[in-house]
PDB file of C-alpha atoms in Angstrom:
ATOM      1  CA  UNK A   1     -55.231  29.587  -9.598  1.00  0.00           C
ATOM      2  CA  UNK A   2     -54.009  27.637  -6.624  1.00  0.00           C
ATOM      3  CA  UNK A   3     -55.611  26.888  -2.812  1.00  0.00           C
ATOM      4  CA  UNK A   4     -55.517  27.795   0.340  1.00  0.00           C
ATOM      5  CA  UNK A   5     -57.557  27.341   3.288  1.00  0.00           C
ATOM      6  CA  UNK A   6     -60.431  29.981   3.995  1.00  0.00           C
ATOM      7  CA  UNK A   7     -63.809  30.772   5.643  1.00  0.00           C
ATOM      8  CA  UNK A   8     -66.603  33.126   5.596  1.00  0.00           C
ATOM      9  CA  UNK A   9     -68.093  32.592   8.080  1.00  0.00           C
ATOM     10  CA  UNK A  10     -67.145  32.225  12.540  1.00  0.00           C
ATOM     11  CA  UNK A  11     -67.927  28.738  13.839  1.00  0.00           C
ATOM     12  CA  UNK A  12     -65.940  25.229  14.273  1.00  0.00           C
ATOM     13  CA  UNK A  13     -63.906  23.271  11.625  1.00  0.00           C
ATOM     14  CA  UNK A  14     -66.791  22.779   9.294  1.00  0.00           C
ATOM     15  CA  UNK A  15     -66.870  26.233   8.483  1.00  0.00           C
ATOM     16  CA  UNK A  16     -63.387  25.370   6.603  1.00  0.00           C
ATOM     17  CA  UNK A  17     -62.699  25.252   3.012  1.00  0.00           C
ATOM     18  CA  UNK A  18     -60.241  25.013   0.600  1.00  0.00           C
ATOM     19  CA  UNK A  19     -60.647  27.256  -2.049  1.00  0.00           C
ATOM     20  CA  UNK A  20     -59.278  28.770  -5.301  1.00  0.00           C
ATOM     21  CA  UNK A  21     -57.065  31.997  -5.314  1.00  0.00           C
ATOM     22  CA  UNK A  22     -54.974  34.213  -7.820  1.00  0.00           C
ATOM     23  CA  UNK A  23     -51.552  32.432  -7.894  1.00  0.00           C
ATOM     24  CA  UNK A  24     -49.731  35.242  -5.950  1.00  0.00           C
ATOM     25  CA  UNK A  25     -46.396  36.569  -7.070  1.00  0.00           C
ATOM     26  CA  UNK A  26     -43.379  37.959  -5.534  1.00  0.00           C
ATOM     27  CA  UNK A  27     -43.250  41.978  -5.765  1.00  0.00           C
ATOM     28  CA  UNK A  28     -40.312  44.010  -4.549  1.00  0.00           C
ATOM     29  CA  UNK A  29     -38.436  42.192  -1.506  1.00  0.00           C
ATOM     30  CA  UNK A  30     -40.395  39.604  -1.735  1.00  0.00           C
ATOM     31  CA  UNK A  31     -40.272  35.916  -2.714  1.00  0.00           C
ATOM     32  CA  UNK A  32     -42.715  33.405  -2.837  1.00  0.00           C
ATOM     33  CA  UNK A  33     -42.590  30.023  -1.442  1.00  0.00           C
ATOM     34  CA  UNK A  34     -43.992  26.829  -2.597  1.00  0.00           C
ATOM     35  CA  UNK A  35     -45.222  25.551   0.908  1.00  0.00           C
ATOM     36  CA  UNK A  36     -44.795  21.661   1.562  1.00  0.00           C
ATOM     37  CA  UNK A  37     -45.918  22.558   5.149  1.00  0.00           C
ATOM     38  CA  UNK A  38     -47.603  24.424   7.314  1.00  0.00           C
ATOM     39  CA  UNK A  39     -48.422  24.267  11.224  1.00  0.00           C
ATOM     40  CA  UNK A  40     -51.642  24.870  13.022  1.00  0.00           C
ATOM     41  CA  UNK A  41     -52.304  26.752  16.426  1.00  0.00           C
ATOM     42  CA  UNK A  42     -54.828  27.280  18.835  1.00  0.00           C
ATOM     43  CA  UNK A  43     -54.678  31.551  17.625  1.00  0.00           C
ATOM     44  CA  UNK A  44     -55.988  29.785  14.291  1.00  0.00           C
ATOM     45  CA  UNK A  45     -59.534  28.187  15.766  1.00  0.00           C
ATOM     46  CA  UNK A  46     -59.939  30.964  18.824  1.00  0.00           C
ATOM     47  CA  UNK A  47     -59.831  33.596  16.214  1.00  0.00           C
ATOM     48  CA  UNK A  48     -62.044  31.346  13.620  1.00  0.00           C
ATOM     49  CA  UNK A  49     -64.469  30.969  16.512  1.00  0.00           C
ATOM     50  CA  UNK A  50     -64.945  34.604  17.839  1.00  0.00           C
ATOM     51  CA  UNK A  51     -64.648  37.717  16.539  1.00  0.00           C
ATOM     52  CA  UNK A  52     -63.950  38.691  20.240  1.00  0.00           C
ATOM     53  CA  UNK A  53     -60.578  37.673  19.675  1.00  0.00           C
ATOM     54  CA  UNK A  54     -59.416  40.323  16.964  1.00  0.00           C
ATOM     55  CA  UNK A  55     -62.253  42.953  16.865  1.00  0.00           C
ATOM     56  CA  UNK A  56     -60.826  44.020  13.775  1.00  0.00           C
ATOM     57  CA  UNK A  57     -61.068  40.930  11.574  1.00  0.00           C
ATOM     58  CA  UNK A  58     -63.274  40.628   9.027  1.00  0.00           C
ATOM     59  CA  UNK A  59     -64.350  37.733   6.482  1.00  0.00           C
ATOM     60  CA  UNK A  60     -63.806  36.274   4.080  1.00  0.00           C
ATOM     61  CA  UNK A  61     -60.282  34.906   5.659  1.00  0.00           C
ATOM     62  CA  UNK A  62     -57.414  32.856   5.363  1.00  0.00           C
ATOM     63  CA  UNK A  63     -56.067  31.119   7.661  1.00  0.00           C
ATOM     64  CA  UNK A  64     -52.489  30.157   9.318  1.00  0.00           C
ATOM     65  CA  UNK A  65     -49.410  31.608  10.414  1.00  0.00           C
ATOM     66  CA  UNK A  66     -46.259  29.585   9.894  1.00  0.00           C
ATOM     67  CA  UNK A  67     -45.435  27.398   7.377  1.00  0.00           C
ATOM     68  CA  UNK A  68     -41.728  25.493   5.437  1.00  0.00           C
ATOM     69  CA  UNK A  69     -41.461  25.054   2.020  1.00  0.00           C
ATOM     70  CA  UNK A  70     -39.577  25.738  -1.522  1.00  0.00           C
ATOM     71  CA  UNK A  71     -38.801  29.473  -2.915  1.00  0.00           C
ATOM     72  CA  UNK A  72     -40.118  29.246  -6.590  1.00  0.00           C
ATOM     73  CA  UNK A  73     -39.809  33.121  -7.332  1.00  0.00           C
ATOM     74  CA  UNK A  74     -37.699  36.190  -5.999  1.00  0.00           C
ATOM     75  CA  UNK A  75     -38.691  39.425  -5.843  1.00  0.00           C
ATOM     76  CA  UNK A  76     -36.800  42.535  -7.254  1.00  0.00           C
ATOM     77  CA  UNK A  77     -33.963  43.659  -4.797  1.00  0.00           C
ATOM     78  CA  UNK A  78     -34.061  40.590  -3.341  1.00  0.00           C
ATOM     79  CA  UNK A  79     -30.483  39.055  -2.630  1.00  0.00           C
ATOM     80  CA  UNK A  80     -29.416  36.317  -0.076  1.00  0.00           C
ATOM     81  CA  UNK A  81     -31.650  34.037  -1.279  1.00  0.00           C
ATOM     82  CA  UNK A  82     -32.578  31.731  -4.175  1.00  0.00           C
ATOM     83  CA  UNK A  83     -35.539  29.681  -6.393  1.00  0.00           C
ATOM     84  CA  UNK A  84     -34.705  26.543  -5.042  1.00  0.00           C
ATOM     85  CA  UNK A  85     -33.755  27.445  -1.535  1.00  0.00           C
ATOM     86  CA  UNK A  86     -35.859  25.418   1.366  1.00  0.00           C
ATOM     87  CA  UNK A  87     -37.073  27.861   3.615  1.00  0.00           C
ATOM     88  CA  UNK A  88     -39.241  28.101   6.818  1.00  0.00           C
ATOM     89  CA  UNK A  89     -41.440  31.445   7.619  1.00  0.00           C
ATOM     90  CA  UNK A  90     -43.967  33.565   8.852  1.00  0.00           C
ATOM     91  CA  UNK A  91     -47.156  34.423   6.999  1.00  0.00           C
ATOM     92  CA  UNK A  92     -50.020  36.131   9.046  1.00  0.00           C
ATOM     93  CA  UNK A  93     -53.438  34.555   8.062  1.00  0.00           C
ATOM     94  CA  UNK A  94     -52.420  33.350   5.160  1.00  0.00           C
ATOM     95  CA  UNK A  95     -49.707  30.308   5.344  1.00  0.00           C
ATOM     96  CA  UNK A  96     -51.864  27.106   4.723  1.00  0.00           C
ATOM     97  CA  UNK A  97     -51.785  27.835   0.753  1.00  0.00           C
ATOM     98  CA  UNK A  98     -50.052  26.338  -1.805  1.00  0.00           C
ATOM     99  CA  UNK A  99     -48.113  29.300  -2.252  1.00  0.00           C
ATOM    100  CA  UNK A 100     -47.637  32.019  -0.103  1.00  0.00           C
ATOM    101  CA  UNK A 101     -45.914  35.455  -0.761  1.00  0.00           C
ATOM    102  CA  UNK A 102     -43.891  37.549   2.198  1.00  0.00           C
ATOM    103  CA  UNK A 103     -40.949  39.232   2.595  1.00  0.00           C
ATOM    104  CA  UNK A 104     -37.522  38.333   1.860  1.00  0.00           C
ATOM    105  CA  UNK A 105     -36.738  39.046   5.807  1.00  0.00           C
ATOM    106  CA  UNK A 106     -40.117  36.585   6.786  1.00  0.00           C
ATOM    107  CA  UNK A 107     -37.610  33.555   6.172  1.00  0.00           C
ATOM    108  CA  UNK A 108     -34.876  31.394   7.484  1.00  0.00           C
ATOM    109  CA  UNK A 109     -32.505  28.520   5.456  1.00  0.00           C
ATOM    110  CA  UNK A 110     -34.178  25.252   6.657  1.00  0.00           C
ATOM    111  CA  UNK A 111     -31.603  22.961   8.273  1.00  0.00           C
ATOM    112  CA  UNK A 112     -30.638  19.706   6.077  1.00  0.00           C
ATOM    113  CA  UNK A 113     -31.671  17.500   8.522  1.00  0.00           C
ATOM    114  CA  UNK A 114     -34.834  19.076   9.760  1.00  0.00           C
ATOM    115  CA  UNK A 115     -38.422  17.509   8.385  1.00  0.00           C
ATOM    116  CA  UNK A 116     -41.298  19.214   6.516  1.00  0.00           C
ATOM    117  CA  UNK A 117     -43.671  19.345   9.504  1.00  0.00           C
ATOM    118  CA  UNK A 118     -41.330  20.152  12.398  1.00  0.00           C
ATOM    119  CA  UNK A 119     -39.883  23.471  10.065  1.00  0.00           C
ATOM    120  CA  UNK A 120     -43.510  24.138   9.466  1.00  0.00           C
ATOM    121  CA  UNK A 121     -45.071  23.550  12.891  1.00  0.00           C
ATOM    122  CA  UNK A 122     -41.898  25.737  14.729  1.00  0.00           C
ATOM    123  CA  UNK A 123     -42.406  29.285  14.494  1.00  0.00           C
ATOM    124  CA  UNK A 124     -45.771  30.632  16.387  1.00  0.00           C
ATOM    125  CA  UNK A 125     -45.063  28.127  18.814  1.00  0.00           C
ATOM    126  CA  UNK A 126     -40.867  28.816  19.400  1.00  0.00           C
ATOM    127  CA  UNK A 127     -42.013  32.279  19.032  1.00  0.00           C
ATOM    128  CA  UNK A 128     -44.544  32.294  21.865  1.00  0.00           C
ATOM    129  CA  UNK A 129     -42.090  30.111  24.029  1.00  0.00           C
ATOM    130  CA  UNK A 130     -39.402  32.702  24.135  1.00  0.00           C
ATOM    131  CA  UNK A 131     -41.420  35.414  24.634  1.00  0.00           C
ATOM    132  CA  UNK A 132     -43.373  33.965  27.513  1.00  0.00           C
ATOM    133  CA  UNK A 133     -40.036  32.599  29.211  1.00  0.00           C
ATOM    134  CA  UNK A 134     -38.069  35.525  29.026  1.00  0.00           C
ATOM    135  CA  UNK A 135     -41.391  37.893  31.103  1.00  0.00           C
ATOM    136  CA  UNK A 136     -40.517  35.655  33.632  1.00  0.00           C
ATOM    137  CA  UNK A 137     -37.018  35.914  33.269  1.00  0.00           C
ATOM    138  CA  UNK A 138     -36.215  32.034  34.782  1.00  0.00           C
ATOM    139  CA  UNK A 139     -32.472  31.296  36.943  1.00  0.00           C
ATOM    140  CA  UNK A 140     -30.965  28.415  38.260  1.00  0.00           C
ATOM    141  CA  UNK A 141     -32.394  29.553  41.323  1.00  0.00           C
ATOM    142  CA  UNK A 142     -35.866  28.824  40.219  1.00  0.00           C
ATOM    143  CA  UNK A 143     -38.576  26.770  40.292  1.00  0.00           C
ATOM    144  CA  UNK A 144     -40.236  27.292  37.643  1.00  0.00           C
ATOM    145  CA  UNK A 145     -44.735  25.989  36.513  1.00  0.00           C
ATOM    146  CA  UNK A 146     -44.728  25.320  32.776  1.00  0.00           C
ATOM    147  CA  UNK A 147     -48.614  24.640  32.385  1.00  0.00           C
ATOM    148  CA  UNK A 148     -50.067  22.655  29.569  1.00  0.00           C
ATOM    149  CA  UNK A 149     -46.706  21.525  29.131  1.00  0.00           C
ATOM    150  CA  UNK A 150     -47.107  18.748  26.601  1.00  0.00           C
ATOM    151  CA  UNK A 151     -48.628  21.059  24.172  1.00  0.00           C
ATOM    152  CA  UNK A 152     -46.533  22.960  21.476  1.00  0.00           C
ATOM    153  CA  UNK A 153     -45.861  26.291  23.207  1.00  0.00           C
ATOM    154  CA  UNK A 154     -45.375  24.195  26.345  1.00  0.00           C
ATOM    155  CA  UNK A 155     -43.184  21.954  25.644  1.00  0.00           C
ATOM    156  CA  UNK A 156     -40.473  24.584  24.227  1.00  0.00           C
ATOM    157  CA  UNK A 157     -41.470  26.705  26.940  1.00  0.00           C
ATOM    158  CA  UNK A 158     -40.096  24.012  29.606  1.00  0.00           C
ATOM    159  CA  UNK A 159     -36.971  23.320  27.670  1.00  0.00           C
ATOM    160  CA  UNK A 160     -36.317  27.073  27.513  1.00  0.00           C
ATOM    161  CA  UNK A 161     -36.466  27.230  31.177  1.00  0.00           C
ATOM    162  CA  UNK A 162     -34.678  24.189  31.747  1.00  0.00           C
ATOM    163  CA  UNK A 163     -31.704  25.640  29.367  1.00  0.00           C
ATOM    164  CA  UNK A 164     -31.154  28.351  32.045  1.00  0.00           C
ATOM    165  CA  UNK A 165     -30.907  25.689  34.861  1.00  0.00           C
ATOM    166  CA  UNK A 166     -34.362  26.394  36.549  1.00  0.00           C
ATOM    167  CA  UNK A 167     -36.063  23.427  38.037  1.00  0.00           C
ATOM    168  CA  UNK A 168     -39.559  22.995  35.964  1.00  0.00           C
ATOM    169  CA  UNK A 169     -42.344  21.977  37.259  1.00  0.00           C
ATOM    170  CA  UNK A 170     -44.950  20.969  34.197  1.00  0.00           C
ATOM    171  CA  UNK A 171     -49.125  20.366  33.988  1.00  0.00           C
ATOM    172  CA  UNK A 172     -50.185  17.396  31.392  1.00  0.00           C
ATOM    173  CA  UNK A 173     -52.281  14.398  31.281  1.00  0.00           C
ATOM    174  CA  UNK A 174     -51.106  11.569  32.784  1.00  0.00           C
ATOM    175  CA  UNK A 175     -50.377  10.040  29.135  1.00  0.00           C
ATOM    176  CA  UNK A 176     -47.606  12.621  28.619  1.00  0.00           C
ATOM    177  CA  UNK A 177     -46.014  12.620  32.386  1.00  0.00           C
ATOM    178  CA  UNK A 178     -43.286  10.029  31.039  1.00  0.00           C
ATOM    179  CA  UNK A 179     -42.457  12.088  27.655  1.00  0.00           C
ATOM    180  CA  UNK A 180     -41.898  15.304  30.069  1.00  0.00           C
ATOM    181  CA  UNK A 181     -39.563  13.223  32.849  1.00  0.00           C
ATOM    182  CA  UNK A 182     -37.502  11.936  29.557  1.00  0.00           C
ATOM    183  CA  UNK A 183     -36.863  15.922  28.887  1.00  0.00           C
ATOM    184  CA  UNK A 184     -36.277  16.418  32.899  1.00  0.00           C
ATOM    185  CA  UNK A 185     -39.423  18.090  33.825  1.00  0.00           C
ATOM    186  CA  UNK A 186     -41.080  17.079  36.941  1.00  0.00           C
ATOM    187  CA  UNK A 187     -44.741  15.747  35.358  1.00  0.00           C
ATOM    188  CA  UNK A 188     -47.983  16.845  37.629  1.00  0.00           C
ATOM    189  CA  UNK A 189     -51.496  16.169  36.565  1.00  0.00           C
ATOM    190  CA  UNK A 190     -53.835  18.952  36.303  1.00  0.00           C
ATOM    191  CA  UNK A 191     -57.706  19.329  37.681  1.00  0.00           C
ATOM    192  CA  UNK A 192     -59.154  19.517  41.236  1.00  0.00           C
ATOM    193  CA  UNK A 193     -56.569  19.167  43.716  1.00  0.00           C
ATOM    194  CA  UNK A 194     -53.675  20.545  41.653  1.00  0.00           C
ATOM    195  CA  UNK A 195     -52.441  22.862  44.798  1.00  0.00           C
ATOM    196  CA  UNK A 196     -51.915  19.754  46.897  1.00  0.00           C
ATOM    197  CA  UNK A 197     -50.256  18.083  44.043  1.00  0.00           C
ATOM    198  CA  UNK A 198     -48.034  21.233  43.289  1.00  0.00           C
ATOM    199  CA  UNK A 199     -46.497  22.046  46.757  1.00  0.00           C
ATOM    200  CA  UNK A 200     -45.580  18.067  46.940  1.00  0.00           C
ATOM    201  CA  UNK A 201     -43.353  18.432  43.766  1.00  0.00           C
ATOM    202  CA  UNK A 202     -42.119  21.313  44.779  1.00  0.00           C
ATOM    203  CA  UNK A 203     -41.927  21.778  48.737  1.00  0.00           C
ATOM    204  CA  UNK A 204     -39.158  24.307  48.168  1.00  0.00           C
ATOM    205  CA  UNK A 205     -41.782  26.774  46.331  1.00  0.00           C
ATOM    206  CA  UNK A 206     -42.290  27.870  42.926  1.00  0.00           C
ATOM    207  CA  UNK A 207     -41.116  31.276  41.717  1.00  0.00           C
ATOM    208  CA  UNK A 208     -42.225  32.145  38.455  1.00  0.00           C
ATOM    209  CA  UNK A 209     -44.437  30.474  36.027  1.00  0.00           C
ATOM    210  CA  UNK A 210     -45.429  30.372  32.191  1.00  0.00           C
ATOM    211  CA  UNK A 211     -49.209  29.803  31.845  1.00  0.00           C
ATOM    212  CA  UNK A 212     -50.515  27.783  28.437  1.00  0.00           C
ATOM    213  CA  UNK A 213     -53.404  26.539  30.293  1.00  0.00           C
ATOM    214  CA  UNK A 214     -55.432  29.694  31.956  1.00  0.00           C
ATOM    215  CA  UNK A 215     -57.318  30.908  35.030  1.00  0.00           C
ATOM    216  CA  UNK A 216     -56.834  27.712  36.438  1.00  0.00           C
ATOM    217  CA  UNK A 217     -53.111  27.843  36.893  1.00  0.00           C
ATOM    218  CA  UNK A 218     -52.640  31.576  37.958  1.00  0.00           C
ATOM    219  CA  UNK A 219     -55.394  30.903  40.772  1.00  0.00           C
ATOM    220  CA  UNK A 220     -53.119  27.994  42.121  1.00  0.00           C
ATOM    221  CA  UNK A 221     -49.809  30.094  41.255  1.00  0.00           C
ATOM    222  CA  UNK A 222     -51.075  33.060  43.057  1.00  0.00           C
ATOM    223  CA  UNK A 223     -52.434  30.494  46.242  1.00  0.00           C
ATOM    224  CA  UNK A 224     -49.072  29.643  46.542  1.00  0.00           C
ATOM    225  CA  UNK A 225     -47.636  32.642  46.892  1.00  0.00           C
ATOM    226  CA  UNK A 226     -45.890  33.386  43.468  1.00  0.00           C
ATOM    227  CA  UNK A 227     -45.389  37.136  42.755  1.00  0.00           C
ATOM    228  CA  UNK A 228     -47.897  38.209  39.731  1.00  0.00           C
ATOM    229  CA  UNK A 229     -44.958  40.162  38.056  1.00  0.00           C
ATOM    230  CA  UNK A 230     -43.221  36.302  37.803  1.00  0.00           C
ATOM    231  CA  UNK A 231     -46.879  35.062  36.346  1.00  0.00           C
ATOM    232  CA  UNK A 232     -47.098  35.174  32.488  1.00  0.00           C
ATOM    233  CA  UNK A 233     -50.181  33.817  30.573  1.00  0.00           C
ATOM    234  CA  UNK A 234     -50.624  33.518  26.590  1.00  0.00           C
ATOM    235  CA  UNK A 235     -54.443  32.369  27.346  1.00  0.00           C
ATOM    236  CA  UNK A 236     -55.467  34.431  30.016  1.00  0.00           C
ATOM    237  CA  UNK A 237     -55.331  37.638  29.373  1.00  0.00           C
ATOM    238  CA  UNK A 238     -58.190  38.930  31.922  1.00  0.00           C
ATOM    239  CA  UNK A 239     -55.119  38.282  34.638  1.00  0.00           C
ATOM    240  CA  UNK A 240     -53.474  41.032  33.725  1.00  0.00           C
ATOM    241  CA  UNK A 241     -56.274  43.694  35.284  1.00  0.00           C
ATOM    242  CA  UNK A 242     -57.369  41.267  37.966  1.00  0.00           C
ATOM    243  CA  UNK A 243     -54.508  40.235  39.564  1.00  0.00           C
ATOM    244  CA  UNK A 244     -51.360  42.133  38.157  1.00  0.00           C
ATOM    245  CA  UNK A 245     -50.191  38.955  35.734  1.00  0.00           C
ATOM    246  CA  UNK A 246     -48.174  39.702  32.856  1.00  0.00           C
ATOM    247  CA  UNK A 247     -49.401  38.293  29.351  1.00  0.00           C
ATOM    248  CA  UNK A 248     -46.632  38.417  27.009  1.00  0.00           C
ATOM    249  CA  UNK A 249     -47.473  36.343  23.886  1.00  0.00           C
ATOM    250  CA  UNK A 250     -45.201  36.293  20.496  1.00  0.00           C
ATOM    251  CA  UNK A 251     -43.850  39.338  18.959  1.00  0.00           C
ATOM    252  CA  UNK A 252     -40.219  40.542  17.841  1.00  0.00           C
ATOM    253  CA  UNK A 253     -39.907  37.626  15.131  1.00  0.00           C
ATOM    254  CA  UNK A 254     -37.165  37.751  13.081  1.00  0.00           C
ATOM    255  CA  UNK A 255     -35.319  35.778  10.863  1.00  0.00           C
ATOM    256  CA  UNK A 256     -32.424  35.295  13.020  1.00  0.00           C
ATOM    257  CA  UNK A 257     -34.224  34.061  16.050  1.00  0.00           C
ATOM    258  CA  UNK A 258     -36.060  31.548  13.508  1.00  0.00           C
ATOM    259  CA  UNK A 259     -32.916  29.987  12.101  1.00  0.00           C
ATOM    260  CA  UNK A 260     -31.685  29.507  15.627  1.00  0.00           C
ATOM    261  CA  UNK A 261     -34.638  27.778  16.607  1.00  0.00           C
ATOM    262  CA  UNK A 262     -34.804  25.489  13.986  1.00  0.00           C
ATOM    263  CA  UNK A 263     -31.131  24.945  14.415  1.00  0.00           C
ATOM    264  CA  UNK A 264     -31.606  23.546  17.748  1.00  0.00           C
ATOM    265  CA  UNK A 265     -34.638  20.905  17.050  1.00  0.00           C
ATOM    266  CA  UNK A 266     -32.874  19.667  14.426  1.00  0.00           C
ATOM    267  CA  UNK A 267     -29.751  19.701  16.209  1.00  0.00           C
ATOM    268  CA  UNK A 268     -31.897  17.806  19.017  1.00  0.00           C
ATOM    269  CA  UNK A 269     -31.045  20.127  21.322  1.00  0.00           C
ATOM    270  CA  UNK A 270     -34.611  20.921  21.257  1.00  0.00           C
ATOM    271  CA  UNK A 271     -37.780  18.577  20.892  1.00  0.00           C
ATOM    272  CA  UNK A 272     -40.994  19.020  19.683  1.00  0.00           C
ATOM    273  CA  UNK A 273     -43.021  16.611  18.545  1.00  0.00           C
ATOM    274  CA  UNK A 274     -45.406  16.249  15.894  1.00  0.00           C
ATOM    275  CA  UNK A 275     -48.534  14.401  17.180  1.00  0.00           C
ATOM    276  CA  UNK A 276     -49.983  14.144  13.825  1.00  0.00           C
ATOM    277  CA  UNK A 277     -50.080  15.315   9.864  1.00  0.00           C
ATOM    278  CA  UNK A 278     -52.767  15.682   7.659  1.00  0.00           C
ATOM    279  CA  UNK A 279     -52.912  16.673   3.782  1.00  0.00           C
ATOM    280  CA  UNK A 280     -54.438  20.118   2.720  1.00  0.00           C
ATOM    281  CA  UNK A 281     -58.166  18.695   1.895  1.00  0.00           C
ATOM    282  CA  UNK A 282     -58.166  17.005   5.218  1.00  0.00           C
ATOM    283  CA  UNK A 283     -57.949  20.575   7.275  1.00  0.00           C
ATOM    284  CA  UNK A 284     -61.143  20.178   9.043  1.00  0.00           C
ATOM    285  CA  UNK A 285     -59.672  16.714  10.690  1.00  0.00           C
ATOM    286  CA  UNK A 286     -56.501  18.301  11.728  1.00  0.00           C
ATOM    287  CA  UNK A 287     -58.202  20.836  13.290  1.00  0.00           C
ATOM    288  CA  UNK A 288     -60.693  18.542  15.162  1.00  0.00           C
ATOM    289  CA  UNK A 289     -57.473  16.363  15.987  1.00  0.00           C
ATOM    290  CA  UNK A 290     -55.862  20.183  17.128  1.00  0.00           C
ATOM    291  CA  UNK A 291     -59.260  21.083  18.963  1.00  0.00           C
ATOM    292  CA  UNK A 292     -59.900  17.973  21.172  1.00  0.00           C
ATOM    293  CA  UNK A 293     -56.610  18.810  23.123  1.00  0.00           C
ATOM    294  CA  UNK A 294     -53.989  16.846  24.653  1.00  0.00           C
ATOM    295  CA  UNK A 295     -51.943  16.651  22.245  1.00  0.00           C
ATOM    296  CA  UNK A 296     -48.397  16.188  22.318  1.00  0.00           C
ATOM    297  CA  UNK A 297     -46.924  18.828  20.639  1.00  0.00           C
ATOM    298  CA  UNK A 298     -47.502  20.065  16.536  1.00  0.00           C
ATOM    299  CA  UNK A 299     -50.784  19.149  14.703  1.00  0.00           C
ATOM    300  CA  UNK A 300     -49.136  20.095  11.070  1.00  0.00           C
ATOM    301  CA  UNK A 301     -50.533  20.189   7.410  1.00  0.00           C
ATOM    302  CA  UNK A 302     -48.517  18.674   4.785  1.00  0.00           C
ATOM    303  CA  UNK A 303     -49.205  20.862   1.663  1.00  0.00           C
ATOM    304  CA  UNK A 304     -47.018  20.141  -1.213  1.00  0.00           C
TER     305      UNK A 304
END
């Protein structure tokens, strides 16, 4: 037997528990990684809260999405890779486990010189960043609202559009406004006057903008006169029928794209924090720690 994280039933982090489950093994194409750790997102706890999120769920379920760790078994066919290799993956639903099992193709070689948590806290988030950036499709002629930009998704997000020499604009508390001038985003706090606050950081206009926040945002976006095709959301996906937004959230993973982003954080040509790490049994703190929000950057398990 080994653990993993589960729960039967839809509520907050006390409906969490780590629980025994048939060791897995690695069939055909397969291998199966020893994780050491594995990151947490807000898809976990919006999904654990509702079923209103993914109608077609159903519990008992695991839990987690991305995770780093140690192949300790290959599959048949499987060539490329090795027991022993450190790896960093994908696993829908199922990642925060001692062991998880996925295809050969669901991993990337871990850099030498990148940590546990950051390779397991990377994926969903570098994932979502790239796919939200590029439906906007950022220049150097743009001005460009990251929102939430001090969480995980954000923070890649604004260094994505910064790489393509856009001028970024990003949303965050005021704890995190001298973290995001350090990476050369111009830091504006969010809440009840945020217009205002917006066209004085940007008197030029914004363009385009990559939403991590919600209905708050596109209102002021759209207020400001920023075309809903250059509006993309990963939160607020009732903007797409009410006012023409685009909501492009992860999707086309691949192992390629994975190495490369792990490549660049531990190159430092990308930064994401981690803003805290807890050990398996402690799942229900990391995901209070995850839940009461401004964080900056990765809330990541630490598993083996």
């Amino acid at each position: 037997m080994s653990l993993a994280v589960s729960y039967s039933a839809y509520g907050g982090p006390d409906v969490l528990e780590i629980i025994d489950v048939p060791e897995p093994h690695a069939g055909p194409g397969q291998v199966r990684v020893a994780v050491r750790a594995a990151g947490l997102n807000a898809f976990d706890y919006k999904l654990r809260r509702s079923p209103a999120v993914m109608p077609s769920h159903t519990l008992p379920s695991r839990q987690g999405s991305e995770f780093a760790g140690v192949i300790d078994e290959l599959g048949d066919g499987v060539t490329g890779l090795a027991v022993g290799d450190e790896v960093l993956g994908w696993a829908p639903l199922t990642a925060q486990a001692e062991f998880v099992v996925v295809n050969a193709t669901h991993v990337a070689a871990k850099p030498a010189g990148l940590d546990w948590a950051s390779a397991g806290g990377l994926y969903s988030v570098g994932n979502t960043a790239l796919r939200s950036t590029d439906a906007v499709a950022p220049t150097a002629a743009d001005t460009v609202l990251v929102s939430a930009a001090a969480g995980g998704v954000g923070i890649l997000a604004a260094q994505f559009a910064l790489r393509t020499g856009a001028t970024v604009i990003g949303t965050a508390s005021e704890q995190n406004h001298e973290f995001l001038r350090g990476l050369g985003v111009i830091p504006v706090a969010y809440g009840p006057g945020l217009v205002d606050r917006l066209r004085a950081a940007a008197p030029q206009g914004i363009t385009a903008v990559i939403d991590n926040a919600g209905e708050e945002t596109v209102l002021a976006a759209l207020e400001l006169g920023v075309a809903p095709a250059r509006i993309n959301s990963v939160v607020y996906f009732e903007g797409a029928d009410k006012y023409g937004i685009s909501v492009v959230g992860s999707g086309k993973k691949t192992s390629a794209e994975l190495w490369e982003l792990a490549r660049l954080v531990a190159s430092g040509e990308l930064v994401l924090p981690i803003a805290a790490t807890y050990p398996l049994a402690q799942v229900r703190e990391a995901y209070e720690r995850l839940e009461s929000r401004h964080l900056r950057g990765k809330v990541v398990l630490l598993v083996g």
